[in-house]
Short mmCIF file of C-alpha atoms in Angstrom, two decimals:
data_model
loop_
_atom_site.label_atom_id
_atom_site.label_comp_id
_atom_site.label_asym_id
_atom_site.label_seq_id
_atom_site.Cartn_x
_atom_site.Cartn_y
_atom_site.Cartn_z
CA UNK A 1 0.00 0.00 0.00
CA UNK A 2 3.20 2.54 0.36
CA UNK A 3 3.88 4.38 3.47
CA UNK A 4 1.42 6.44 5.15
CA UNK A 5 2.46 10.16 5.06
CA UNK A 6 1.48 11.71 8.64
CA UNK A 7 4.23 14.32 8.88
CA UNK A 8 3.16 17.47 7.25
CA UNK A 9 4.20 19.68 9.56
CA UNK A 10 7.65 18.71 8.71
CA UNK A 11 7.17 18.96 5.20
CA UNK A 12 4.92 18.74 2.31
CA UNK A 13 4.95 17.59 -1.46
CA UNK A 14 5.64 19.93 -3.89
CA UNK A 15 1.78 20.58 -5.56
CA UNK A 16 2.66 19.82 -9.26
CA UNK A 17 1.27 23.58 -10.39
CA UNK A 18 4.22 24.79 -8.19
CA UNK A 19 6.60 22.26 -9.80
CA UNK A 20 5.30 23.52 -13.34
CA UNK A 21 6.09 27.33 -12.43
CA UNK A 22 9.15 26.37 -11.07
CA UNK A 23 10.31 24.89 -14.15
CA UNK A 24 8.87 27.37 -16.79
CA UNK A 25 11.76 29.75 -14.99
CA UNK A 26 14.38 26.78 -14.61
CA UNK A 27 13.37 26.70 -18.57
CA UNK A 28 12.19 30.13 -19.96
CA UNK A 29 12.37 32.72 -17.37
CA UNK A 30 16.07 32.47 -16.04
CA UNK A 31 17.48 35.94 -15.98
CA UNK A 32 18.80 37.97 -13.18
CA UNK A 33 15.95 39.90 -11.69
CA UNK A 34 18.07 42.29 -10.98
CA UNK A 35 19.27 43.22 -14.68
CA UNK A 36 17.63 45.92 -16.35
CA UNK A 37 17.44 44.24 -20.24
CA UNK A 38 13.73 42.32 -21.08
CA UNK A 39 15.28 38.73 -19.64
CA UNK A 40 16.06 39.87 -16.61
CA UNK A 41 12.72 42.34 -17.02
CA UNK A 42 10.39 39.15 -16.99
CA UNK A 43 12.55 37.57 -14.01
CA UNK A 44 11.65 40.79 -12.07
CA UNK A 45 7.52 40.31 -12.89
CA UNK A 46 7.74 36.92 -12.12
CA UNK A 47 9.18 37.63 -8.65
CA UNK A 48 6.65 40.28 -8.23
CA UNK A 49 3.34 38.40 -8.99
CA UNK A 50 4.96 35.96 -6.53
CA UNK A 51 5.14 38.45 -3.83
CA UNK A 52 1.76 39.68 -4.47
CA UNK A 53 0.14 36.13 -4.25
CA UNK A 54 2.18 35.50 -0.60
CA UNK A 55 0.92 39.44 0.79
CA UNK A 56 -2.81 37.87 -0.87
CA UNK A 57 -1.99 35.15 1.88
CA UNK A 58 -1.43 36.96 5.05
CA UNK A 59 -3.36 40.24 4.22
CA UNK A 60 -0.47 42.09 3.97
CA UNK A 61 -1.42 45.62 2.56
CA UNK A 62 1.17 46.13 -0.49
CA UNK A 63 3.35 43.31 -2.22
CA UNK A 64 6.32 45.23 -1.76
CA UNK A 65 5.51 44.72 2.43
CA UNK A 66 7.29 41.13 1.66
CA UNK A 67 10.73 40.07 1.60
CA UNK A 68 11.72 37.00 0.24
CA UNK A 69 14.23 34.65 2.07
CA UNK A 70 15.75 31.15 2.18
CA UNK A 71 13.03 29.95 4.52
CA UNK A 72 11.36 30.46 7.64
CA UNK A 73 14.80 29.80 9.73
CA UNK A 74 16.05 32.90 8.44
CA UNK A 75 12.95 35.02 8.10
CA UNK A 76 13.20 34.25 11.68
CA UNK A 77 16.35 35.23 12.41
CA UNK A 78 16.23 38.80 10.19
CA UNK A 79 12.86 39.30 11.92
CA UNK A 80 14.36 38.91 15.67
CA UNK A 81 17.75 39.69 14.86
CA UNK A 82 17.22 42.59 12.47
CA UNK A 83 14.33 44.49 14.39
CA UNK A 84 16.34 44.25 18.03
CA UNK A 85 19.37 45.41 16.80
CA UNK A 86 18.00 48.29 15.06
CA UNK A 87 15.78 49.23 17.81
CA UNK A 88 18.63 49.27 20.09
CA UNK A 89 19.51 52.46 18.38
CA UNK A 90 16.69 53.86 20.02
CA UNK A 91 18.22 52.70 23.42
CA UNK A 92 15.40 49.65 23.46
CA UNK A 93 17.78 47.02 24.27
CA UNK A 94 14.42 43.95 25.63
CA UNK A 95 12.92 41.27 24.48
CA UNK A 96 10.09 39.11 25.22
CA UNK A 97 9.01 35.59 23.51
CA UNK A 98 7.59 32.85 25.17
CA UNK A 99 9.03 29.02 26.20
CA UNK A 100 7.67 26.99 23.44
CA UNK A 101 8.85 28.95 20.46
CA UNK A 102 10.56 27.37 17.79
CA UNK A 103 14.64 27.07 17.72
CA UNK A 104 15.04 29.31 15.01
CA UNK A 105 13.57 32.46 17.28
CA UNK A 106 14.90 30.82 20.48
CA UNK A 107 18.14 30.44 19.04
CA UNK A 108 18.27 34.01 18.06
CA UNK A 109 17.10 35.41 21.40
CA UNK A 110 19.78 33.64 22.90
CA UNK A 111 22.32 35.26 20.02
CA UNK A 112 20.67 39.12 21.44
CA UNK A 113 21.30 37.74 24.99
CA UNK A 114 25.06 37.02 23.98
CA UNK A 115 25.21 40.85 22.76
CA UNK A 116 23.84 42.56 25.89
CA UNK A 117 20.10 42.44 25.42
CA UNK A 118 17.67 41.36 27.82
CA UNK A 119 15.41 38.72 27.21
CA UNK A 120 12.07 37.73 29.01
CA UNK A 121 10.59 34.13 28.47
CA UNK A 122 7.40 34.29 29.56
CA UNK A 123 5.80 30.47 30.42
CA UNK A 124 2.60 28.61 28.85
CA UNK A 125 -0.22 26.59 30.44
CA UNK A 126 -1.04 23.27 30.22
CA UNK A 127 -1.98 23.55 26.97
CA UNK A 128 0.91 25.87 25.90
CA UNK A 129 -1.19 28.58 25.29
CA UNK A 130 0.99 32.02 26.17
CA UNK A 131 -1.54 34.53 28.76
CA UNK A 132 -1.45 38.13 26.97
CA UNK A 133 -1.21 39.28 30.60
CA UNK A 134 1.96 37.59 31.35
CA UNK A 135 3.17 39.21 28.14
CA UNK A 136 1.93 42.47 29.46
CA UNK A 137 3.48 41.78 32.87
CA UNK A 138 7.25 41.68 30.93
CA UNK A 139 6.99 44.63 28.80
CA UNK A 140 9.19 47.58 29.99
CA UNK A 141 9.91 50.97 28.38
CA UNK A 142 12.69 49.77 26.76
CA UNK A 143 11.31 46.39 25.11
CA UNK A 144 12.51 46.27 21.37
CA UNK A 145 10.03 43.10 20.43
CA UNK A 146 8.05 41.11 21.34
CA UNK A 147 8.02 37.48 19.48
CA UNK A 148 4.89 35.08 20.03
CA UNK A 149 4.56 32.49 17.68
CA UNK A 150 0.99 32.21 15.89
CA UNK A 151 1.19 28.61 16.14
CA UNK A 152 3.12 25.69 17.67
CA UNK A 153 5.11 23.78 15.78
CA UNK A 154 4.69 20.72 17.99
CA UNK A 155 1.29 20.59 19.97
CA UNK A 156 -0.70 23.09 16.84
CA UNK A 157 -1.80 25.48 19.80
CA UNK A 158 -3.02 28.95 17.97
CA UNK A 159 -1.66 32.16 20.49
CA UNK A 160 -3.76 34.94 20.70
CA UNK A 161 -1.49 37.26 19.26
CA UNK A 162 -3.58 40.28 18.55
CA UNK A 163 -4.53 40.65 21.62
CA UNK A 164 -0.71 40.14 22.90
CA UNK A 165 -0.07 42.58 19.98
CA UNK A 166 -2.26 45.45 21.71
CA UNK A 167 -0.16 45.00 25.04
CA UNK A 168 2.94 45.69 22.88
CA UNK A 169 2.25 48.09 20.63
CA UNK A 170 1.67 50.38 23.88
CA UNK A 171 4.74 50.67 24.53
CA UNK A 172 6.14 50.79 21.58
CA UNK A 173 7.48 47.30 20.96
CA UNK A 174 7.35 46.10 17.63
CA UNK A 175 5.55 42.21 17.36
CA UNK A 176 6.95 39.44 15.30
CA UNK A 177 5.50 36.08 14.65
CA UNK A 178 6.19 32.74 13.65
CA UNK A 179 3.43 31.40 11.08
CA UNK A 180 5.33 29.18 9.48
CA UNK A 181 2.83 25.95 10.88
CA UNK A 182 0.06 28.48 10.50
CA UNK A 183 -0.13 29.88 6.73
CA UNK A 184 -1.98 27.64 4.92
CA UNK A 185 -3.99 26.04 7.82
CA UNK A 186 -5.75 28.88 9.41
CA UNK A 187 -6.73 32.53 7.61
CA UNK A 188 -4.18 34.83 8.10
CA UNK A 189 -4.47 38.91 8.06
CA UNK A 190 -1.25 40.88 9.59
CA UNK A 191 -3.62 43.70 9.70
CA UNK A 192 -6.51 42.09 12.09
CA UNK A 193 -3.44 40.56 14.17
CA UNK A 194 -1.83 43.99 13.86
CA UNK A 195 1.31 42.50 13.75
CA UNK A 196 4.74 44.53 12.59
CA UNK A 197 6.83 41.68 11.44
CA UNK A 198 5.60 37.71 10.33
CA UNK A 199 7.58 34.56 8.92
CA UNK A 200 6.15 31.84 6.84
CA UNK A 201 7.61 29.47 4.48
CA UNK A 202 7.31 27.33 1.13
CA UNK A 203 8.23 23.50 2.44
CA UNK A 204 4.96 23.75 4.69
CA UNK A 205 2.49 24.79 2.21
CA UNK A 206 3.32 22.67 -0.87
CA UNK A 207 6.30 24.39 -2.11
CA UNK A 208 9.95 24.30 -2.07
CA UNK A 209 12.57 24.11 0.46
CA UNK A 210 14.74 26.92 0.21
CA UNK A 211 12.43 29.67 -0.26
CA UNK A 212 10.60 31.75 2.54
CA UNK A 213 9.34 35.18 3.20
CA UNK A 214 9.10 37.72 5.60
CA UNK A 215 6.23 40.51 6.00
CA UNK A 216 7.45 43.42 7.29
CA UNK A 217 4.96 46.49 8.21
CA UNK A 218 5.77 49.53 5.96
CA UNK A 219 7.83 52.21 7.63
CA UNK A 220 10.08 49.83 9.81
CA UNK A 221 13.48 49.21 9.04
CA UNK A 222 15.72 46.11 10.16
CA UNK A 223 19.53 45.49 10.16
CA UNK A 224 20.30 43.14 7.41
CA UNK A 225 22.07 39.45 8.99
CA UNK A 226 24.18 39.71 5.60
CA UNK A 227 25.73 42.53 3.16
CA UNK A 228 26.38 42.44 -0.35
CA UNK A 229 23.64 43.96 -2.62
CA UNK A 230 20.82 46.04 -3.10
CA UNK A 231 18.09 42.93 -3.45
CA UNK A 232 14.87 42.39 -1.43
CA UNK A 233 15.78 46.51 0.07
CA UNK A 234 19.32 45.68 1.10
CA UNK A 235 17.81 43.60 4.17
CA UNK A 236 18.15 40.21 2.47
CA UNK A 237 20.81 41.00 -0.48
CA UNK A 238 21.89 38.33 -3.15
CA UNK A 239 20.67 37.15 -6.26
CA UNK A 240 17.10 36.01 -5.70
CA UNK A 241 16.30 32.29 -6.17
CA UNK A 242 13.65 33.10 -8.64
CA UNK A 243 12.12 29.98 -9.13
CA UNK A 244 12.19 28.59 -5.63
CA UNK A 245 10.37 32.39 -5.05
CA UNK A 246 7.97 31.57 -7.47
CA UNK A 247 7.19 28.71 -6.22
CA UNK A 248 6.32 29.75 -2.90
CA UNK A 249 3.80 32.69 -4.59
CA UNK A 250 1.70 29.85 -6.46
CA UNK A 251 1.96 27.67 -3.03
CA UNK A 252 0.55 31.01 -1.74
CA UNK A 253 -2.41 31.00 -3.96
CA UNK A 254 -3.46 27.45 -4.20
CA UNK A 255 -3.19 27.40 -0.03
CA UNK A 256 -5.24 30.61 -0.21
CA UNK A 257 -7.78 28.45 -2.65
CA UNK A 258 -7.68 25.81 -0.25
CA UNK A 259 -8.32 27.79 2.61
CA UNK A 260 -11.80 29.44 0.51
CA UNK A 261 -12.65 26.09 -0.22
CA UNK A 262 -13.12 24.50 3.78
CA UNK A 263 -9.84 22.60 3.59
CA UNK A 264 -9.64 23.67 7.49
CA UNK A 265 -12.74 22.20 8.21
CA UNK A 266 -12.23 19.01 6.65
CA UNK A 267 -8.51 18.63 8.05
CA UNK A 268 -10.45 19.34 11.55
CA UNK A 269 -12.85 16.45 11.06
CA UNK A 270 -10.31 13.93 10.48
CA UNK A 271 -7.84 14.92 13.11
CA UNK A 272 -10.85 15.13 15.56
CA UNK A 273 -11.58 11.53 14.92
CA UNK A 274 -7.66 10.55 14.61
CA UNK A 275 -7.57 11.84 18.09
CA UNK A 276 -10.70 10.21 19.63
CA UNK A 277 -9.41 6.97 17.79
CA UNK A 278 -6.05 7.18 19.52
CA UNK A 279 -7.58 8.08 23.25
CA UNK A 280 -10.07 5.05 23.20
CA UNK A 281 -8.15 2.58 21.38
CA UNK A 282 -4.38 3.01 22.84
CA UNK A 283 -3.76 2.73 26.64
CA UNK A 284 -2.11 5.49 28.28
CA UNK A 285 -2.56 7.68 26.03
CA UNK A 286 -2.14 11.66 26.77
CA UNK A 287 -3.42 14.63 24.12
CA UNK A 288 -0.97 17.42 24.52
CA UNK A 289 -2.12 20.83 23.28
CA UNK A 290 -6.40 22.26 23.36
CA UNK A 291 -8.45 19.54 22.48
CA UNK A 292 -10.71 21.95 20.07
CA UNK A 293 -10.61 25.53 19.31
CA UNK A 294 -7.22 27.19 19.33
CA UNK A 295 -5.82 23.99 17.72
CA UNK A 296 -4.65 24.02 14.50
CA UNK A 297 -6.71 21.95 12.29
CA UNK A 298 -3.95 19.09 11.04
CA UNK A 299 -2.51 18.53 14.30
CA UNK A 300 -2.62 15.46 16.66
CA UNK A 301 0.19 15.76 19.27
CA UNK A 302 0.13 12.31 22.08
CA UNK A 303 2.22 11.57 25.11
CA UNK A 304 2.18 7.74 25.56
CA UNK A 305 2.98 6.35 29.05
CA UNK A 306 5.43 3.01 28.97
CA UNK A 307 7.03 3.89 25.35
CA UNK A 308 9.96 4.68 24.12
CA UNK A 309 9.57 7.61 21.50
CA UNK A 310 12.18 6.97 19.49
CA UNK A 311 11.38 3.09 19.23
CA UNK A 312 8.06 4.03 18.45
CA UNK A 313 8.92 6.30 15.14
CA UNK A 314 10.52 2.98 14.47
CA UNK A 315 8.05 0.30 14.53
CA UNK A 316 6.04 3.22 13.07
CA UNK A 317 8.06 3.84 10.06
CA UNK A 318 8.53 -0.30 9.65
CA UNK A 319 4.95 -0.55 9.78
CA UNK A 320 4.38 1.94 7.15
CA UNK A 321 3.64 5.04 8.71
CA UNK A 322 5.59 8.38 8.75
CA UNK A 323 5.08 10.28 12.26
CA UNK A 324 7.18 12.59 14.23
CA UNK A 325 7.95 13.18 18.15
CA UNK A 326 7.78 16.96 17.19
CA UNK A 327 10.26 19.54 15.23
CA UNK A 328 12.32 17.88 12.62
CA UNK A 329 14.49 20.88 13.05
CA UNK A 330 15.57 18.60 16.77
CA UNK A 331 15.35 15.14 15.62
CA UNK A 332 18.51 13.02 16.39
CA UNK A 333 18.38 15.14 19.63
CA UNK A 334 18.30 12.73 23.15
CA UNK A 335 16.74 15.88 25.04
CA UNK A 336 12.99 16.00 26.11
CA UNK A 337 10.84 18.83 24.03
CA UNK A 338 11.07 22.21 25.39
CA UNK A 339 7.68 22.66 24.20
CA UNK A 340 6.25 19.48 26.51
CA UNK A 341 8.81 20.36 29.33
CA UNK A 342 7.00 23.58 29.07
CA UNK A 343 3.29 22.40 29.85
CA UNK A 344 4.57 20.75 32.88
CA UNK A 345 4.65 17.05 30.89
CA UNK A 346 7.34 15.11 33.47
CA UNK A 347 10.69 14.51 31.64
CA UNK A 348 9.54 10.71 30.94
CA UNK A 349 6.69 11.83 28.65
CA UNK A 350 8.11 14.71 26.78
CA UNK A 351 10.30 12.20 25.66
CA UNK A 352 7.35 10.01 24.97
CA UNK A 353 5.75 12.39 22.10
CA UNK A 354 3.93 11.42 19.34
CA UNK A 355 3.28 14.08 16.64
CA UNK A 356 0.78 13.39 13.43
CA UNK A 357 0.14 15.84 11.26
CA UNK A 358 -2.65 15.77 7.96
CA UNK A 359 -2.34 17.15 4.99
CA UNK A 360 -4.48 17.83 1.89
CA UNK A 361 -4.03 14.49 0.10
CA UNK A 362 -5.22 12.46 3.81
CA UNK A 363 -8.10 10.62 3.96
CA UNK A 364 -10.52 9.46 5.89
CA UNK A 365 -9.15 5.64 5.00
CA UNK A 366 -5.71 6.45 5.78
CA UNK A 367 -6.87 7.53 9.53
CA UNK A 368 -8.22 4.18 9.70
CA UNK A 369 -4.90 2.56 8.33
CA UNK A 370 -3.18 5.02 10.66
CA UNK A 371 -4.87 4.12 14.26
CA UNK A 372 -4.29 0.29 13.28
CA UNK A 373 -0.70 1.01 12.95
CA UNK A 374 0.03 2.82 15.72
CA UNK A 375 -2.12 0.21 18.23
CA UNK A 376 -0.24 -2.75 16.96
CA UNK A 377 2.90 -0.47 17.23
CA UNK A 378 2.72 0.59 20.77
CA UNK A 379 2.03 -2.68 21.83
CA UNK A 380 4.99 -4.47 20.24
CA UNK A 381 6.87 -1.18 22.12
CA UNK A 382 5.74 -2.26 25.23
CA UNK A 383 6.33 -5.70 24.83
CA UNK A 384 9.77 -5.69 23.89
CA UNK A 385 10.20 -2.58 27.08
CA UNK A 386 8.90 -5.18 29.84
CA UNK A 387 10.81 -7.92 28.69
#
């Protein structure tokens, strides 16, 4: 029957319409953008359109509001990185984020820590939802930014970053956040989140790896993380990769499609029964994350008591299914999640974590398929552990 693909939220299949585009600028369309003759002309409208179709995505007011990156990593990183440091030239020298962001912000907090800054993490719940008031709580005169992802990564729970995005904005901090598991699952509209700054990128919503982009609110300005041209307004120089780019803006549009036609609500259905499947039918089984609203529609996210998590993905992936215990960004790492550590899940299941994520080709047979899998896996886990 072939494997079982359960890991979207790792990656996703390149939709052949991006493939196509992707190729008629591999083929016909492979000038510099930046040259001024008609090759590198219909490079340059090719890049635009794409940049259109992403700001169509995340209700960005004006195309020219996004930059284009390498991926979400680094639209991270120039979001966090870029907006601190040239906020610090204002003498606003704090930032906040919360404990179950993902590496690529954490990372970079740490980096701003390194260099003098101060950095607030504020904590989650139980269900890792961040409390705007505990936000509010850590602002100060001098905070820079504050960084709150939209949604996690590991456990799908949706923050309630407007209203985190209110607390900041009175003080002047700019807000940055992490859609990158978000775009594509859940409308998006930097305007209604009155957001400053927001990161996405192509691997996650049918598209290609290496290309991601970064919204940035007219009238800011960010230190570039590299130097070397005039490209994407000096803040991301270098030759575009034009048809990884263009890729990403018809991703854009056919997850914007997808999104007008209910996908969410059908991706909702099925995870809803995935995870009632899982609760009745495996012992010992834990949901991590909201068990409805504020839960991203394709993600199922399990802590399972007596199993190994990494000889779990094992039998899993024998079996025929493809999971995850969380980020690939941290697999091959022995540690517990941060993000489970941070609900209060004891160090024995964080370790345990189980993370299935749906995607537009899943269906309601391959659910089925899935729960028998992962019953007969867990068992022959348990087995071999009490032996």
């Amino acid at each position: 029957m072939g494997q079982l693909y359960l890991d979207y939220a790792a990656t996703t299949p390149v939709h052949p319409d991006v493939a196509a585009v992707m190729l008629e600028m591999l083929r016909e369309r492979w000038g510099n953008p930046s040259s001024i003759h008609a090759t590198g002309r219909e490079a340059r409208r090719a890049l635009d359109e794409a940049r259109r179709r992403v700001a169509e995505l995340v209700g960005a007011p004006h195309y020219r509001d996004i930059i284009f990156t390498s991926g979400g990593t680094e639209a991270d990183n120039l979001a966090v990185l870029g907006a601190a440091r040239a906020r610090a030239e204002e003498g606003r020298r704090h930032v906040v984020t919360s404990a179950v962001e993902h590496h690529a912000v954490l990372d970079a907090c740490r980096a701003l820590s390194a260099e003098g800054f101060d950095v607030t993490i504020v904590p989650v719940d139980g269900e890792g939802f961040v409390d705007p008031d505990e936000v509010r709580r850590a602002l100060r005169p001098d905070t820079a930014l504050v960084t709150v992802m939209l949604a996690n990564n590991e456990v799908g729970t949706i923050q309630p970053v407007a209203e985190i995005a209110r607390a900041a904005h009175e003080v002047g901090a700019w807000v940055h956040t992490d859609a990158v598991q978000a775009a594509g699952q859940i409308p998006i509209d930097v305007q209604a989140l009155d957001v400053d700054l927001l990161s996405l990128s192509a691997h996650k919503i049918y598209g290609p790896k290496g290309a991601g982009a970064l919204y940035v609110r007219s009238g800011l300005r960010l230190k570039p993380l590299v130097f070397g041209g005039g490209q994407e307004r000096a803040w991301r120089p270098g030759t575009e990769n034009a048809a990884g780019l263009v890729g990403l803006g018809k991703a854009a549009e056919l997850a914007r499609a997808a999104l007008e036609a209910g996908e969410p609500a059908r991706l909702t259905a099925l995870r809803d029964r995935l995870i009632d499947g899982i609760l009745e039918r495996v012992p010992g089984a834990r949901l991590n994350g909201p068990r409805g609203r504020g839960r991203l529609p394709n993600n199922v996210h399990v802590s399972l008591e007596d199993v190994d998590g990494e000889a779990l993905l094992v039998h899993l992936d024998l079996a025929g299914l493809a999971a995850s215990s969380g980020s690939a960004c941290t697999s091959g790492s022995l540690e517990p999640s941060h993000v489970l550590l941070a609900l209060g899940l004891p160090r024995e299941l964080a370790a345990a974590g189980l993370r299935l994520t749906l995607g537009r080709p899943t269906t309601e047979d391959e659910i089925e398929r899935a729960l028998a899998i992962l019953e007969g896996a867990v068992a022959r886990v348990r087995k071999v552990r009490s032996a």
